[in-house]
Every structure is written in structure tokens, then in C-alpha cells.
XYZ file of C-alpha atoms in Angstrom:
460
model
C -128.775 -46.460 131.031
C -126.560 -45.446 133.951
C -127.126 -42.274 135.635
C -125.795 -40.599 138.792
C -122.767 -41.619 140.729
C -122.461 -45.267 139.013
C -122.083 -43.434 135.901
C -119.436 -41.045 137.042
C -117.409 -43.577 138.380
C -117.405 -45.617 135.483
C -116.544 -42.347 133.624
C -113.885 -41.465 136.374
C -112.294 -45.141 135.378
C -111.917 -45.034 132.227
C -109.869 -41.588 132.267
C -107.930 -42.541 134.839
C -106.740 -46.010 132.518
C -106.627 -43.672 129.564
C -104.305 -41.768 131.369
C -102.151 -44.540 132.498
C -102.000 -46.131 128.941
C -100.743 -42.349 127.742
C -98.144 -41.963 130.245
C -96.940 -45.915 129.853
C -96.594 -45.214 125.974
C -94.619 -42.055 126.552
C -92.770 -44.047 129.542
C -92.038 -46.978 126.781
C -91.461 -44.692 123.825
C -88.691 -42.896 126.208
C -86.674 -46.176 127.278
C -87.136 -47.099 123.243
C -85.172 -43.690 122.384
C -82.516 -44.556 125.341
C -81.848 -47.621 123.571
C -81.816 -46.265 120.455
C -79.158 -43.536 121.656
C -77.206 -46.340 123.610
C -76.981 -48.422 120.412
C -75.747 -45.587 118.164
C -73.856 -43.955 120.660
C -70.852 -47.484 120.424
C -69.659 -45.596 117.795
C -68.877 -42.074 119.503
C -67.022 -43.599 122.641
C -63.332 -43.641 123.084
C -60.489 -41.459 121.986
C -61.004 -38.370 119.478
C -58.750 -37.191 116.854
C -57.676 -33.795 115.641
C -61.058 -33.783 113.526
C -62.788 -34.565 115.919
C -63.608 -37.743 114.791
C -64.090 -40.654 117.109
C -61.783 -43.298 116.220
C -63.669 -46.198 116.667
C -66.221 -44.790 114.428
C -64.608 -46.178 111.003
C -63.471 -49.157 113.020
C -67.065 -50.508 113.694
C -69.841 -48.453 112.369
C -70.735 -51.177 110.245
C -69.371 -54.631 111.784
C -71.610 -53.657 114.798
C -74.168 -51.729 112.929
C -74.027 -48.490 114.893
C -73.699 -45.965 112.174
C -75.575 -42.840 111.732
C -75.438 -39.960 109.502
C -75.843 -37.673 112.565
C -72.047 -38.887 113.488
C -70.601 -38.996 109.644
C -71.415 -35.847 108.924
C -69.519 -34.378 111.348
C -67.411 -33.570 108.956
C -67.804 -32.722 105.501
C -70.487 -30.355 105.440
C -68.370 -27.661 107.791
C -70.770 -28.368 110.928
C -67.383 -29.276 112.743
C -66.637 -25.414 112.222
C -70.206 -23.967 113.115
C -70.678 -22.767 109.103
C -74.528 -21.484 109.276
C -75.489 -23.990 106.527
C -76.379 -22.682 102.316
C -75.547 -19.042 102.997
C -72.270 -19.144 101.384
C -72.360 -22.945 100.240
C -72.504 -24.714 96.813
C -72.055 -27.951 94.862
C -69.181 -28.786 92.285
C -69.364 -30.418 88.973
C -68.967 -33.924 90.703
C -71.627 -33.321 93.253
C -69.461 -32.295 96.345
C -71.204 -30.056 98.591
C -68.982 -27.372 100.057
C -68.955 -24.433 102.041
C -71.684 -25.113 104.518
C -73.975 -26.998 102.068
C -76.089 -29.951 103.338
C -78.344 -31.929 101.183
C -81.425 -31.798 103.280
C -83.834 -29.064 102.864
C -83.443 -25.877 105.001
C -85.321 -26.706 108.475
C -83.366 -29.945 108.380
C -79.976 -28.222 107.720
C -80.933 -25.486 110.591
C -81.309 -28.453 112.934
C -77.708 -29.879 112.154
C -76.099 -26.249 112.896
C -78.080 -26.304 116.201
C -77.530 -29.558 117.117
C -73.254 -28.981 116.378
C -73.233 -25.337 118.958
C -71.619 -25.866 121.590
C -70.227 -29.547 120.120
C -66.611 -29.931 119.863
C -66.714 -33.467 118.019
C -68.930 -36.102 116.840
C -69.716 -37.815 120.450
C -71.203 -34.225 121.420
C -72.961 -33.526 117.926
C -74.724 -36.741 118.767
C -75.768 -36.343 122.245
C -76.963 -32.736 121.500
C -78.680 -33.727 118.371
C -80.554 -36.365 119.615
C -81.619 -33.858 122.514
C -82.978 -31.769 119.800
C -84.961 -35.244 118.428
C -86.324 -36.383 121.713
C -89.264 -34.354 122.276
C -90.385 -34.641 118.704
C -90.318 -38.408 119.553
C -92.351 -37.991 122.100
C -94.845 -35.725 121.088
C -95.329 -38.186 117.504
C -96.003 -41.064 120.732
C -98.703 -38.874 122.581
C -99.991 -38.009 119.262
C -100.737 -41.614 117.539
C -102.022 -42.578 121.084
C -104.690 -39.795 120.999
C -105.856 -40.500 117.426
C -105.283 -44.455 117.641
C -105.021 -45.541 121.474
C -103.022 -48.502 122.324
C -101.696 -49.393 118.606
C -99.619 -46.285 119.444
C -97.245 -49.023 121.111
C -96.136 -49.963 117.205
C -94.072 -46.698 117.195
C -93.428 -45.792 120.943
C -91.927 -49.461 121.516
C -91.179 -50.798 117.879
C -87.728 -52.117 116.687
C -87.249 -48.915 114.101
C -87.345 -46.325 116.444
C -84.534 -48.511 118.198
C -82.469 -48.662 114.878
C -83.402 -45.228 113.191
C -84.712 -42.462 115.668
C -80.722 -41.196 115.701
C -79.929 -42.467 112.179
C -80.695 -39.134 110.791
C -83.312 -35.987 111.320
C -86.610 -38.034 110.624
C -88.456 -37.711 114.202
C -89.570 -33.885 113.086
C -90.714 -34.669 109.894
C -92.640 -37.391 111.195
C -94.110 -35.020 113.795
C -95.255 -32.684 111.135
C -97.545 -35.386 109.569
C -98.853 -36.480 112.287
C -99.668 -33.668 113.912
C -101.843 -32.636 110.710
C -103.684 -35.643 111.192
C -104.212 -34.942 114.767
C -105.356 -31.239 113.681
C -107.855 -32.875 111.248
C -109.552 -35.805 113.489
C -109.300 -34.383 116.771
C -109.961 -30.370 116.863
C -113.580 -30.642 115.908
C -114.699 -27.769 117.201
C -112.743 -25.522 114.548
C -114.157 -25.905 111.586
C -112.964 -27.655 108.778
C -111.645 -24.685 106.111
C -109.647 -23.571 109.268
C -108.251 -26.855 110.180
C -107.006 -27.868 106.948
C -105.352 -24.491 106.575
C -103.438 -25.413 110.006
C -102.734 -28.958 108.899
C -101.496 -27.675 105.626
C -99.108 -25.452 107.420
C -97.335 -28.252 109.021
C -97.502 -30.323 106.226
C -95.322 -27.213 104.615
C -93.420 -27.360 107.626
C -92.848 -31.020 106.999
C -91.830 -30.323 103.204
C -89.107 -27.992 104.769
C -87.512 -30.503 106.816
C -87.468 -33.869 104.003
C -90.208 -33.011 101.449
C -92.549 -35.995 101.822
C -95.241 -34.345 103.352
C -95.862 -31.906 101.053
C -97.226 -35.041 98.932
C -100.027 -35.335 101.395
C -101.310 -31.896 100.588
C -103.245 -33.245 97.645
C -105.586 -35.324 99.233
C -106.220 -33.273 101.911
C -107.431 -31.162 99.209
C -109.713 -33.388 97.810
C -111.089 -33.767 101.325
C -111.575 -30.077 101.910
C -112.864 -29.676 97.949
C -115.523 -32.591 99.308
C -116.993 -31.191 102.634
C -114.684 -33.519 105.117
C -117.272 -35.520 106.972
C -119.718 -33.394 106.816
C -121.718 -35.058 104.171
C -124.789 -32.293 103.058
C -127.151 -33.323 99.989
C -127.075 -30.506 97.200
C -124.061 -29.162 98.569
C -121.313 -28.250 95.502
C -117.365 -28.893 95.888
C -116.189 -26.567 98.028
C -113.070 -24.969 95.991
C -112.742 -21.988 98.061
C -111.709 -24.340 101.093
C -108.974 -26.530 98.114
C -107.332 -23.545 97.132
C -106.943 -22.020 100.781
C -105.408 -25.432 101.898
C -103.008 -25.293 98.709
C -102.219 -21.960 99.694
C -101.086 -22.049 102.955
C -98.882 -25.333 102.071
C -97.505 -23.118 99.486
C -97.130 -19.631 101.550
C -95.359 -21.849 104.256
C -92.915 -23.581 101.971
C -92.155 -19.902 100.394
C -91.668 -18.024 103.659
C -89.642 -20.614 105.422
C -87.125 -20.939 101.899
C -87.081 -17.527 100.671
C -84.828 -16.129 103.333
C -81.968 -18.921 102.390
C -82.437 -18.551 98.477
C -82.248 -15.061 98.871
C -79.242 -14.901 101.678
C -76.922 -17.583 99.441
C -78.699 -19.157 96.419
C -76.240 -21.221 95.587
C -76.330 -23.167 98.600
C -80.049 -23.416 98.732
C -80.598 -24.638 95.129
C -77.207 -27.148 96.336
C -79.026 -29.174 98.063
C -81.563 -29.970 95.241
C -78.806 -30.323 92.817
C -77.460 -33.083 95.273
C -80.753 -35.250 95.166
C -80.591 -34.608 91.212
C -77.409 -35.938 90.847
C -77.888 -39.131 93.423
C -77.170 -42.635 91.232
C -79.440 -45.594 92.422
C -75.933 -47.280 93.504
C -75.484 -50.013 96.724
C -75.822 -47.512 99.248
C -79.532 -46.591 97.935
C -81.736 -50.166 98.738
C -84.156 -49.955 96.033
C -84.930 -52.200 93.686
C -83.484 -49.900 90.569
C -79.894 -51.266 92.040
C -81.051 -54.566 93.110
C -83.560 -55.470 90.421
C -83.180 -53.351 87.184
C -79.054 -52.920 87.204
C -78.848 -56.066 87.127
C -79.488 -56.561 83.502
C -77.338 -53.982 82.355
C -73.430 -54.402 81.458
C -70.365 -53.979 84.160
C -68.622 -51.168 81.520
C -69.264 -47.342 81.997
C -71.256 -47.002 79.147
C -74.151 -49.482 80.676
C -73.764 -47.286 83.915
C -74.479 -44.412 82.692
C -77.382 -46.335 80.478
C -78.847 -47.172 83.688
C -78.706 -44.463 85.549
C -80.402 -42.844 82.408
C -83.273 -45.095 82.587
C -83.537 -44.212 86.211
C -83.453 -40.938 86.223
C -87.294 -40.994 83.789
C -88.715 -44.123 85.005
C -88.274 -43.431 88.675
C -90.067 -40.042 88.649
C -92.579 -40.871 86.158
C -93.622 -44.623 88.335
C -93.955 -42.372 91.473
C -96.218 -39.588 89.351
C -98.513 -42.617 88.185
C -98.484 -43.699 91.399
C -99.857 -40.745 93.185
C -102.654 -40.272 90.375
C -103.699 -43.809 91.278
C -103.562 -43.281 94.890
C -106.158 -40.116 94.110
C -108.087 -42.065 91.453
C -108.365 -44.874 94.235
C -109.366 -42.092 96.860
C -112.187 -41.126 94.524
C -113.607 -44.640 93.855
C -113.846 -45.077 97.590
C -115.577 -40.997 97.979
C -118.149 -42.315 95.757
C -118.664 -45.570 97.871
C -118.696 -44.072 101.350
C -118.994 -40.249 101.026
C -115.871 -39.004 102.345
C -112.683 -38.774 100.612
C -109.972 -40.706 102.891
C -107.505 -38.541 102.517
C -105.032 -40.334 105.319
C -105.538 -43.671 103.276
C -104.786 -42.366 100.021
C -101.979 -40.253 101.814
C -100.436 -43.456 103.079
C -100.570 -45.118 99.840
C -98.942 -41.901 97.931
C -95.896 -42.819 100.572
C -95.763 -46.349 99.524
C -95.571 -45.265 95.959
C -92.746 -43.065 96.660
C -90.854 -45.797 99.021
C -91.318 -48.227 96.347
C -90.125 -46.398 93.125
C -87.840 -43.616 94.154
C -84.201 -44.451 93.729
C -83.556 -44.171 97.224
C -84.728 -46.034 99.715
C -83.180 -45.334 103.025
C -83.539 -47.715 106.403
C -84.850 -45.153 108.240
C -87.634 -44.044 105.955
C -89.379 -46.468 107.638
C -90.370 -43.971 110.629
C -92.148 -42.307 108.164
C -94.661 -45.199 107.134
C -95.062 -46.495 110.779
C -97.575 -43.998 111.683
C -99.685 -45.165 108.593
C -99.536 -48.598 110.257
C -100.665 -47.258 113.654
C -103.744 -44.731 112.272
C -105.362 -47.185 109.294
C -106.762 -51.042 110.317
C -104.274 -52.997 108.421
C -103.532 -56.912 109.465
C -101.237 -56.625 111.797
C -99.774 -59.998 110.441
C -98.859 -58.063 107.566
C -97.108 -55.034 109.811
C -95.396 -58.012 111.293
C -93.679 -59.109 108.478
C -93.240 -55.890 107.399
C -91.146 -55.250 110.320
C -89.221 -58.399 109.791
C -88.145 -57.485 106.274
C -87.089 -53.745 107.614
C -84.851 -55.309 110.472
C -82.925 -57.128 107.146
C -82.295 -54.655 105.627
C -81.470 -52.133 108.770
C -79.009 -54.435 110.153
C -78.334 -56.851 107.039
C -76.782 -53.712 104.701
C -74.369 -52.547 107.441
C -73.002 -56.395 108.013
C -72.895 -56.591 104.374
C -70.815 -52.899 103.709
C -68.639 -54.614 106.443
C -68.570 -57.844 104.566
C -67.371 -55.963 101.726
C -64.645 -53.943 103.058
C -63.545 -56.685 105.296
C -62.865 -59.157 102.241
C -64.831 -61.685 104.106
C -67.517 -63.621 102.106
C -70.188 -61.844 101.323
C -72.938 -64.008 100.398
C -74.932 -64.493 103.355
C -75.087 -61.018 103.902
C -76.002 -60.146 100.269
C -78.925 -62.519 100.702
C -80.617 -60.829 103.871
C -80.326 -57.449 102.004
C -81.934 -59.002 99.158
C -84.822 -60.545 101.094
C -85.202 -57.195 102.949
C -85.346 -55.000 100.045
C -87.719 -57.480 98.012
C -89.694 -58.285 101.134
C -90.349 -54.677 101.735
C -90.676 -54.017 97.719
C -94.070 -57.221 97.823
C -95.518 -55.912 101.149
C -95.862 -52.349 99.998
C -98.067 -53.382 97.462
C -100.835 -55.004 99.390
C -100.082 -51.519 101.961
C -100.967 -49.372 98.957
C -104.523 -50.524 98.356
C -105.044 -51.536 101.442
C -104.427 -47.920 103.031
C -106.697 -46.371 100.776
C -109.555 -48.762 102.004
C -108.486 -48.742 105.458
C -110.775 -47.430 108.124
C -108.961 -44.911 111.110
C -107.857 -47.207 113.809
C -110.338 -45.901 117.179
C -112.289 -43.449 115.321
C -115.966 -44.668 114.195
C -118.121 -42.741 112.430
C -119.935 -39.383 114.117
C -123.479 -37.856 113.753
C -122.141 -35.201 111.588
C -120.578 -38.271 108.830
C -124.230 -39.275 108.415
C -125.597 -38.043 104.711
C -127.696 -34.777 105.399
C -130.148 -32.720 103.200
C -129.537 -28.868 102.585
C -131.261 -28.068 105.472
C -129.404 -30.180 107.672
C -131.822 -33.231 108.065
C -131.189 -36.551 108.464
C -130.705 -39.111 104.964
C -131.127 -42.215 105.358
C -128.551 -44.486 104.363
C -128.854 -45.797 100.708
């Protein structure tokens, strides 16, 4: 064993290529979001009309594939006049939001007003939104490369943060989850109750800004409920610790909404009438459109049959879907001893992407993380990736396609294979995350089985 000044050296070394792998990632995640801003940005250059609409921005938002939402809802929502969004807001009978409305939850809708001060068009509302974005960006990249190392690279250098990080408001979502993860793995010296009561709380935070993490509250339940790591024979569920987590998920969700449903109701409970309403149409990418429309009639009577069908199977496949993640998450408890509450977490989100009748592009950022923390092939992330960039390029070419009256079957294919390609590989990703050990982290001391009195077990 090394001792003395060999030892400190080789300590001294390893920090100091830590360090430069940490500030490369950052460096590389930073040139990834300037060509991400650079791509979406084609659409917000040239002359502006009295809107304040960029003109090219209908022109080519889809024949070179630089749309974002950011840009299109410029107008629409009353950002272009500064409206404080949901106070005075609401929906009408044919789902158009008005009066300051958005359909994003309330952190999310905050962020568009901030990003629009100070922004006379959509070329500003842009560039000051995706100053807002940046850090969170950032922060996700030192994040995954503290819990995961180098892998970090997938989302501080991969092709979706080029295509979505200015699509729309993901990057502090994203942030949320991963830093309760970060909270949960790496601040070991608070213990666990307290921990999952501060992970909870961003995972609230996270619900406020586009829901999906408030999924991930479950499991980290059951991982609380079952003593974390901290494996003690004789020890009984530890409810006390569920329930706080629950509640401080809960108390955050209530004290960040309360002040908008009380201030303008009807613009708050907008934006969940919005979702409600949403059809499984072309824009949506999921395989309700792609696969299950297809076998119903062209007339308005088989629409509204479908959309029927939709509106119960959807929900109920993503329910059934979670309960398997948990009964999965269980199976493996019993097997290892610790409930893997990020694996079944990242299965729940495949679930969701995979049955919900929307399936955005840029919901991608949210799984990438998943692929960075849990040892899945990369061969599999690979194609994963492949079958994203089809459908994140391929359905803008196609919308063009469309409205171009140019043919359209080339196009319609590479949608196709990037909606079914992602639809097969987030099957495998669903039992596979729940299996999946934590990229970098091996098991401590305190993971081996104890006795009550803290002792040693030996395994099996």
C-alpha cells in the first residue's frame, strides 16, 4: 500500500484530471448549446414585422428544421405584450388559450414572461430565453459528471441538446431531476429522511415546470419506506421517512400553485384544460396517430371514435405501466436489498414516453440523463439516438413536405422509422433501467446487510 508523498501525488493526479474532465464537459456542453442557439436562431434573423414576427420564420422553420416553440409563441399567448401569464387568462370552448394563458404549468409559464421583458420581438425572446436556459444546461452537465464521470459527455456533447435545448423550456425540468439524484447519491453525510425530503422538493419543483418529475416521487418513496442503502436486519419499513418525502413533494407543488389558482383560476386550471383537450393528431409522434388511427375511418365520426379510445387507453397503459415499473422495483429489493428507485424511475419515464398521446422531439432531454446514470449498452443508446435524430429532423422536412405539395413519401417514412424505432427501443430501456446498476457508483460499507446492532451479515 502506498504511503507518504508517492501516495499524495498519485492522489494530487487524479484530482487534477478529474478536474480537467469537469471543466472539458462544461467547455463541450457550452459550444453544444452555441450550436444549438446558432441552429435555431436561422429562423429569428432578418427583417421583423409589425408583430414582431420574423419573417423568415414561416418561410423556413420547417424546410431547414429550425423551429422552436420558444419563437412561435411569440405570439398567441400575449408574451409579445408582457401579460403576467394565468392571472386574468382562460381557455374557450375550442381550446384557445387567451388572455395570458400558456399551457405549461406555472414555473414554466413564469419563465416565458421573464424570458419576453425587455424583448421587443421573437429574435430577442429567443436570445433572452435561452440566456435564462443556459446555466440550467450547465449545471444538469456538472451534475451527471459528478454522479456518472465521463458518460456525462452523452448529454454535454450529444446531438439532442443540439436540436432541443432551445426547442422549448426542458433544460430546468431536467435540472430538477437530476439534481434530486445528485441530492440522494452524493450528500452522504445528511442523512437519508433529510435528503429525500430535499430531493422531493425539487422533484415538486420539477412537477411545476412540466409535471414528469413528480412521477419519480413514488419510488423514491419506496426507497425511503426501505432504509436507502442502509440495509439493517430486524429493521421495519420506515413509513415515517415515505410520508415526509410525499409531503414535501406535495407542500411544494401546493405553495408554488396556490398563489396563481388563487390570483386568476381560470387561467391556472387553463392550462390543464389544454392538455385535456390535446387530440393524438400529426403534430403529436406517438404511436396512437401513427399506429392505432390508422385503423379507424377518414369521416368525423371515426375521429372522434378515436380520439375516444385515446383519451382511456392512453392514461390507463401509462397507470399499468408505472405499477409495473414499482412491482419490477420490488422484485429486484428482494434480490439485492435496496429498492432502485432511479431504475424504476427511468422506466416509469419510458412508460409515459411510450403511451402518452404526445410524444414531443424534445422529450428526449428528459430520458438522456437515465442513459448517462444507469449501465445500459451503449449500442442500444446509439441507436436510440439514431431513431430520435428521425424523427427531430424527419417531422419538420415532412410538415414542409406537406405544405410544400412536394412528395411526401420519403419523409413520411423517416418519421415512421423514428417514431417506431423509438416506440421498440423503449421497451428493452424499461426493464433494463430497473436492473441497471448506477454508472461510477459501486457499492459502500454502509450497502452491506447489517444486524440491529450494526454488525456485519454476511452475504447470503
Amino acid at each position: 500500500m502506498s504511503t507518504g508523498p508517492a501516495a499524495s501525488d498519485l492522489f494530487a493526479g487524479r484530482v487534477a484530471r478529474r478536474t480537467a474532465l469537469a471543466i472539458a464537459v462544461l467547455l463541450l456542453c457550452g459550444l453544444t448549446l452555441a450550436l444549438g442557439y446558432a441552429n435555431k436562431a436561422r429562423c429569428a434573423t432578418g427583417p421583423i414585422d409589425e408583430s414582431g414576427r420574423s419573417t423568415i420564420f414561416d418561410t423556413i422553420k420547417d424546410s431547414d428544421v429550425c423551429y422552436s416553440d420558444i419563437q412561435l409563441l411569440w405570439l398567441g399567448r400575449d408574451i409579445d405584450l408582457h401579460v403576467f401569464p394565468y392571472i386574468d387568462g382562460g381557455i374557450t370552448d375550442d381550446g384557445t388559450l387567451v388572455g395570458g394563458a400558456v399551457e405549461y404549468p406555472v414555473l414554466s409559464g413564469t419563465m416565458m414572461w421573464l424570458g419576453a421583458l425587455g424583448a421587443d420581438d421573437d429574435a430577442e425572446f429567443l436570445r433572452y430565453t435561452a440566456l435564462i436556459l443556459v446555466p440550467f444546461a450547465l449545471l444538469t452537465a456538472w451534475l451527471l459528471f459528478r454522479l456518472a464521470g465521463r458518460a456525462a459527455l452523452l448529454w454535454a456533447a450529444g446531438p439532442p441538446l443540439v436540436l432541443y435545448a432551445f426547442h422549448n423550456w426542458e433544460l430546468p425540468v431536467v435540472c430538477t431531476a437530476v439534481g434530486a439524484v445528485y441530492v440522494m447519491i452524493c450528500l452522504q453525510r445528511i442523512s437519508l429522511r433529510t435528503r429525500a425530503v430535499l430531493a422531493a422538493v425539487l422533484l415538486g419543483l420539477g412537477f411545476c415546470l412540466k409535471l414528469y418529475p413528480g412521477i419519480f416521487v413514488l419510488p423514491l418513496m419506496a426507497y425511503v419506506m426501505t432504509h436507502g442503502d442502509e440495509r439493517y436486519e430486524g429493521r421495519g419499513l420506515d413509513v415515517r421517512g415515505a410520508l415526509l418525502t410525499a409531503a414535501a413533494a406535495v407542500g411544494t407543488v401546493v405553495a408554488v400553485n396556490l398563489p396563481f389558482a388563487l390570483a386568476g383560476y381560470e387561467g391556472w386550471r387553463a392550462s390543464i384544460t389544454f392538455q385535456q383537450m390535446r387530440q393524438a393528431d400529426i403534430t403529436t409522434n406517438s404511436l396512437w396517430y401513427w399506429g392505432l388511427r390508422r385503423l379507424y375511418g377518414d369521416n368525423a365520426d371515426s375521429e372522434s371514435s378515436f380520439q375516444h379510445t385515446v383519451s382511456i387507453a392512453s392514461p390507463a397503459l401509462v397507470v399499468g405501466s408505472f405499477a409495473l415499473a414499482m412491482w419490477l422495483g420490488k422484485r429486484r429489493y428482494a434480490a439485492i436489498g435496496v429498492f432502485p428507485w432511479v431504475g424504476v424511475s427511468g422506466a416509469m419515464l419510458c412508460g409515459f414516453l411510450l403511451f402518452h398521446k404526445v410524444h414531443s422531439p424534445q422529450y428526449t432531454l428528459w430520458l438522456i440523463p437515465f442513459l448517462v446514470l444507469l449501465e445500459v449498452p451503449w449500442s442500444l443508446i446509439g441507436c436510440y439516438l439514431v431513431a430520435d435524430a428521425a424523427i427531430g429532423v424527419g417531422v419538420f422536412r415532412y410538415f414542409y413536405a406537406i405544405t410544400s405539395g412536394g412528395s411526401v413519401e420519403m419523409t413520411e417514412n423517416v418519421v415512421q422509422f423514428g417514431v417506431w424505432g423509438r416506440a421498440v427501443l423503449l421497451v428493452p430501456l424499461y426493464f433494463l433501467f430497473v436492473r441497471a446498476g448506477m454508472r461510477g457508483i459501486r457499492p459502500a460499507p454502509s450497502a452491506l446487510p447489517r444486524s440491529a446492532s450494526g454488525e456485519l451479515v454476511p452475504a447470503g
